[in-house]
Amino acid sequence: MVELDPMLDEYYESRGWDINSGIPKESTLKRLGILHLVNGVLDESLVLRR
């Protein structure tokens, strides 16, 4: 059987997403130029982890 959890962590990390939540990191949103789209929309305790 294939262990998918380590592969998913690697995928999230390669995309610049938080491996615990699967949500893009603040640095990723900044790099993509879309940080302003999520400011004030999402709970900062849930997202924007560096």
XYZ file of N, CA, C and O in Angstrom:
200
model
N 0.837 -1.178 0.000
C 0.000 0.000 0.000
C 0.887 1.249 0.000
O 1.891 1.312 0.689
N 0.484 2.238 -0.740
C 1.244 3.472 -0.876
C 0.841 4.448 0.232
O -0.344 4.666 0.473
N 1.838 5.024 0.897
C 1.591 6.043 1.916
C 1.417 7.399 1.223
O 2.364 7.926 0.640
N 0.228 7.940 1.283
C -0.050 9.187 0.585
C 0.228 10.432 1.422
O 0.498 11.497 0.869
N 0.165 10.317 2.746
C 0.374 11.494 3.591
C 1.720 12.175 3.350
O 1.763 13.400 3.195
N 2.824 11.432 3.312
C 4.101 12.101 3.023
C 4.126 12.760 1.641
O 4.692 13.841 1.468
N 3.484 12.133 0.684
C 3.436 12.701 -0.661
C 2.603 13.976 -0.673
O 2.951 14.955 -1.346
N 1.513 13.983 0.085
C 0.667 15.177 0.154
C 1.423 16.320 0.820
O 1.358 17.462 0.362
N 2.173 16.014 1.882
C 2.994 17.040 2.533
C 4.004 17.634 1.557
O 4.185 18.854 1.509
N 4.641 16.794 0.774
C 5.610 17.273 -0.217
C 4.929 18.145 -1.271
O 5.487 19.164 -1.692
N 3.754 17.738 -1.698
C 3.005 18.518 -2.689
C 2.656 19.895 -2.139
O 2.880 20.916 -2.798
N 2.094 19.926 -0.929
C 1.737 21.200 -0.314
C 2.963 22.092 -0.162
O 2.913 23.282 -0.455
N 4.054 21.517 0.320
C 5.276 22.299 0.518
C 5.791 22.856 -0.808
O 6.207 24.006 -0.890
N 5.741 22.047 -1.862
C 6.229 22.510 -3.165
C 5.358 23.624 -3.743
O 5.830 24.444 -4.528
N 4.106 23.667 -3.347
C 3.177 24.702 -3.806
C 3.185 25.949 -2.927
O 2.576 26.952 -3.264
N 3.849 25.846 -1.755
C 3.868 26.973 -0.837
C 2.630 27.032 0.030
O 2.209 28.108 0.456
N 2.045 25.864 0.293
C 0.850 25.778 1.128
C 1.231 25.235 2.496
O 2.195 24.514 2.650
N 0.448 25.565 3.494
C 0.644 25.040 4.837
C 0.308 23.541 4.837
O -0.770 23.152 4.379
N 1.225 22.729 5.344
C 1.005 21.281 5.270
C -0.061 20.791 6.245
O -0.622 19.715 6.055
N -0.375 21.581 7.264
C -1.410 21.172 8.219
C -2.810 21.541 7.762
O -3.755 20.795 7.986
N -2.937 22.694 7.115
C -4.269 23.159 6.718
C -4.544 23.018 5.224
O -5.706 23.016 4.816
N -3.479 22.949 4.415
C -3.668 22.903 2.970
C -4.004 24.258 2.372
O -4.447 24.352 1.232
N -3.781 25.314 3.150
C -4.085 26.674 2.711
C -2.785 27.360 2.306
O -1.764 27.188 2.970
N -2.803 28.134 1.223
C -1.582 28.833 0.806
C -1.019 29.718 1.914
O -1.769 30.369 2.639
N 0.307 29.753 2.001
C 0.991 30.600 2.979
C 0.947 32.052 2.517
O 0.754 32.338 1.333
N 1.139 32.958 3.458
C 1.149 34.386 3.132
C 2.193 34.691 2.066
O 1.930 35.459 1.129
N 3.361 34.076 2.182
C 4.427 34.331 1.205
C 4.011 33.892 -0.197
O 4.370 34.540 -1.184
N 3.246 32.842 -0.296
C 2.760 32.367 -1.597
C 1.754 33.346 -2.181
O 1.811 33.678 -3.366
N 0.846 33.813 -1.341
C -0.153 34.774 -1.801
C 0.511 36.073 -2.252
O 0.113 36.660 -3.260
N 1.542 36.509 -1.520
C 2.281 37.708 -1.914
C 2.980 37.495 -3.246
O 2.938 38.352 -4.128
N 3.642 36.332 -3.387
C 4.375 36.034 -4.632
C 3.432 36.028 -5.830
O 3.787 36.478 -6.919
N 2.220 35.561 -5.626
C 1.237 35.501 -6.708
C 0.508 36.831 -6.922
O -0.256 36.979 -7.876
N 0.749 37.784 -6.000
C 0.110 39.082 -6.118
C -1.366 39.075 -5.770
O -2.122 39.916 -6.262
N -1.780 38.151 -4.917
C -3.206 38.051 -4.579
C -3.475 38.151 -3.073
O -4.589 37.876 -2.632
N -2.480 38.561 -2.304
C -2.682 38.673 -0.861
C -3.833 39.613 -0.536
O -4.631 39.347 0.359
N -3.952 40.690 -1.288
C -5.012 41.662 -1.032
C -6.410 41.067 -1.193
O -7.371 41.566 -0.626
N -6.525 39.997 -1.954
C -7.830 39.371 -2.170
C -8.323 38.603 -0.955
O -9.525 38.416 -0.799
N -7.418 38.149 -0.107
C -7.831 37.360 1.050
C -7.748 38.128 2.364
O -8.289 37.690 3.362
N -7.078 39.274 2.370
C -7.003 40.069 3.599
C -8.399 40.430 4.069
O -9.198 40.971 3.320
N -8.693 40.111 5.317
C -9.991 40.414 5.896
C -11.068 39.409 5.560
O -12.154 39.473 6.101
N -10.786 38.466 4.682
C -11.794 37.482 4.291
C -11.648 36.197 5.104
O -12.625 35.625 5.551
N -10.421 35.776 5.285
C -10.168 34.538 5.995
C -9.641 34.812 7.394
O -8.939 35.788 7.626
N -9.985 33.957 8.313
C -9.547 34.073 9.700
C -8.029 33.947 9.770
O -7.474 32.934 9.379
N -7.351 34.980 10.271
C -5.889 34.972 10.307
C -5.327 33.875 11.191
O -4.188 33.475 11.044
N -6.110 33.357 12.137
C -5.610 32.253 12.956
C -5.570 30.970 12.151
O -4.865 30.031 12.496
N -6.301 30.921 11.059
C -6.357 29.725 10.221
C -5.370 29.799 9.077
O -4.791 28.804 8.668
N -5.165 30.993 8.531
C -4.315 31.154 7.352
C -3.170 32.108 7.619
O -2.993 32.604 8.718
N -2.446 32.363 6.584
C -1.343 33.313 6.574
C -0.216 32.900 7.505
O 0.388 33.719 8.174
N 0.049 31.617 7.555
C 1.203 31.129 8.276
C 2.399 31.264 7.373
O 2.355 30.968 6.205
N 3.494 31.696 7.921
C 4.698 31.930 7.119
C 5.475 30.672 6.960
O 5.782 29.854 7.536
